[in-house]
Amino acid sequence: MDNVGIVVDDLEAAIAFFAELGMEVEGRAQIEGRWADRTVGLDGIRSDIAMMRTPDGHGKLELAKYHTPAAVGAEPENPPPNTLGLHRVMFAVDDLDDVLARLRPHGAEPLGEPAQYEDSYRLCYIRGPEGIIVALAQQLG
């Protein structure tokens, strides 16, 4: 897998959110032209993207802000975790409580509460930019 794409309305806020998770901006670009229209299947595409990578360099997120055609919202807004389609993006973290505290100013809202799975992990689901579900996993021991 090369990357996961996420369409956002506020590109700078999304960059700040994922940077707080330790991701780094690898590059930014404006996307437009016939090749983009043909690839995506929309006419008149003009978007800004930011490619972000995990600190180990193995995972990437492509954040995209569409100027034209305008992005459309999903129905229902903020779907629950059992909605068909992309379920969530999970990040391994060293300190779950610290990450939650750092993400709250960026609008992160826990879906439940941190919970422990056996003696292996502490886990928590949060709602991130544009309502996507971001899972956090702290390995124990």
Coordinates of C-alpha atoms in Angstrom, one line a residue:
M1 CA 0.0 0.0 0.0
D2 CA 1.3 3.4 -0.9
N3 CA -1.1 5.8 1.0
V4 CA -4.5 6.5 2.3
G5 CA -6.3 9.5 1.0
I6 CA -8.5 11.8 3.1
V7 CA -10.6 14.7 1.7
V8 CA -10.7 17.6 4.1
D9 CA -12.2 21.1 4.2
D10 CA -9.4 22.7 6.3
L11 CA -6.1 21.4 5.0
E12 CA -4.0 23.3 7.6
A13 CA -6.0 22.1 10.5
A14 CA -5.7 18.5 9.2
I15 CA -2.0 18.9 8.8
A16 CA -1.7 20.2 12.4
F17 CA -3.8 17.3 13.7
F18 CA -1.7 14.6 12.1
A19 CA 1.5 16.4 12.9
E20 CA 0.5 16.1 16.5
L21 CA 0.4 12.3 16.0
G22 CA 4.1 12.5 14.8
M23 CA 3.5 12.6 11.1
E24 CA 5.6 14.9 8.9
V25 CA 4.8 16.7 5.7
E26 CA 6.6 15.0 3.0
G27 CA 5.4 17.4 0.2
R28 CA 2.7 19.6 -1.0
A29 CA 1.3 20.2 -4.4
Q30 CA -1.6 21.6 -6.4
I31 CA -3.4 19.1 -8.5
E32 CA -5.2 20.0 -11.7
G33 CA -5.4 19.3 -15.4
R34 CA -6.9 16.7 -17.7
W35 CA -4.8 13.9 -16.3
A36 CA -6.3 14.5 -12.8
D37 CA -9.8 14.7 -14.3
R38 CA -9.3 11.4 -16.1
T39 CA -7.8 9.7 -13.1
V40 CA -10.4 10.7 -10.6
G41 CA -13.4 10.7 -12.9
L42 CA -14.4 14.3 -12.2
D43 CA -14.2 17.4 -14.5
G44 CA -12.3 20.5 -13.6
I45 CA -10.4 19.3 -10.7
R46 CA -8.4 21.8 -8.7
S47 CA -7.1 20.7 -5.4
D48 CA -4.3 21.2 -2.9
I49 CA -2.7 18.1 -1.3
A50 CA -0.3 17.5 1.5
M51 CA 1.5 14.1 1.7
M52 CA 2.3 13.2 5.2
R53 CA 4.5 10.3 6.4
T54 CA 4.9 8.4 9.6
P55 CA 8.2 8.8 11.4
D56 CA 9.4 5.4 10.2
G57 CA 8.7 6.3 6.6
H58 CA 6.4 3.3 6.0
G59 CA 3.0 4.9 6.2
K60 CA 1.5 7.8 4.4
L61 CA -1.6 9.9 4.3
E62 CA -2.6 12.1 1.4
L63 CA -4.7 15.0 2.7
A64 CA -6.7 16.7 -0.1
K65 CA -8.6 20.0 -0.2
Y66 CA -10.8 20.2 -3.3
H67 CA -11.5 23.7 -4.6
T68 CA -13.3 22.5 -7.7
P69 CA -15.5 20.6 -7.8
A70 CA -16.4 21.4 -4.2
A71 CA -16.2 18.5 -1.8
V72 CA -19.5 16.9 -0.8
G73 CA -20.3 15.7 2.7
A74 CA -21.0 12.1 3.7
E75 CA -24.4 11.1 4.9
P76 CA -25.0 10.8 7.7
E77 CA -22.5 13.3 9.1
N78 CA -20.1 11.6 11.5
P79 CA -21.1 8.0 10.7
P80 CA -20.7 5.4 13.5
P81 CA -17.7 2.9 13.5
N82 CA -19.9 0.1 12.0
T83 CA -20.6 2.0 8.8
L84 CA -19.7 0.2 5.6
G85 CA -16.6 1.5 3.8
L86 CA -13.4 2.8 5.3
H87 CA -13.5 2.0 9.0
R88 CA -10.7 3.9 10.6
V89 CA -7.0 4.7 10.5
M90 CA -4.9 3.4 13.5
F91 CA -1.8 4.8 14.9
A92 CA 0.6 3.2 17.4
V93 CA 1.4 5.7 20.2
D94 CA 3.8 5.6 23.1
D95 CA 1.5 7.3 25.7
L96 CA -2.2 7.2 24.9
D97 CA -3.2 9.7 27.6
D98 CA -0.6 12.2 26.4
V99 CA -1.7 11.9 22.8
L100 CA -5.3 12.4 23.7
A101 CA -4.5 15.5 25.7
R102 CA -2.5 16.9 22.7
L103 CA -5.2 16.1 20.2
R104 CA -8.2 17.6 22.1
P105 CA -7.2 21.2 21.2
H106 CA -7.3 20.1 17.5
G107 CA -10.9 19.0 17.9
A108 CA -10.4 15.3 18.7
E109 CA -13.5 13.8 20.4
P110 CA -13.3 10.4 21.9
L111 CA -16.0 8.0 20.7
G112 CA -15.8 6.0 23.9
E113 CA -13.1 5.9 26.5
P114 CA -9.6 4.4 26.6
A115 CA -9.8 0.7 27.4
Q116 CA -7.3 -2.1 28.0
Y117 CA -7.2 -5.2 25.8
E118 CA -5.8 -8.0 28.0
D119 CA -2.2 -7.2 28.9
S120 CA -1.4 -6.2 25.4
Y121 CA -2.8 -2.7 24.5
R122 CA -4.6 0.4 25.6
L123 CA -6.9 1.5 22.8
C124 CA -9.2 4.4 22.1
Y125 CA -11.2 5.6 19.1
I126 CA -11.4 9.4 18.4
R127 CA -13.2 11.5 15.8
G128 CA -10.6 13.4 13.8
P129 CA -10.6 15.9 10.9
E130 CA -13.8 15.8 8.8
G131 CA -15.3 13.3 11.2
I132 CA -12.9 10.4 10.3
I133 CA -12.3 7.8 13.0
V134 CA -8.7 7.6 14.2
A135 CA -7.8 4.7 16.5
L136 CA -4.9 5.0 18.9
A137 CA -3.1 1.9 20.3
Q138 CA -0.5 1.9 23.1
Q139 CA 1.3 -1.4 23.4
L140 CA 1.8 -2.4 27.0
G141 CA 4.8 -4.2 28.6

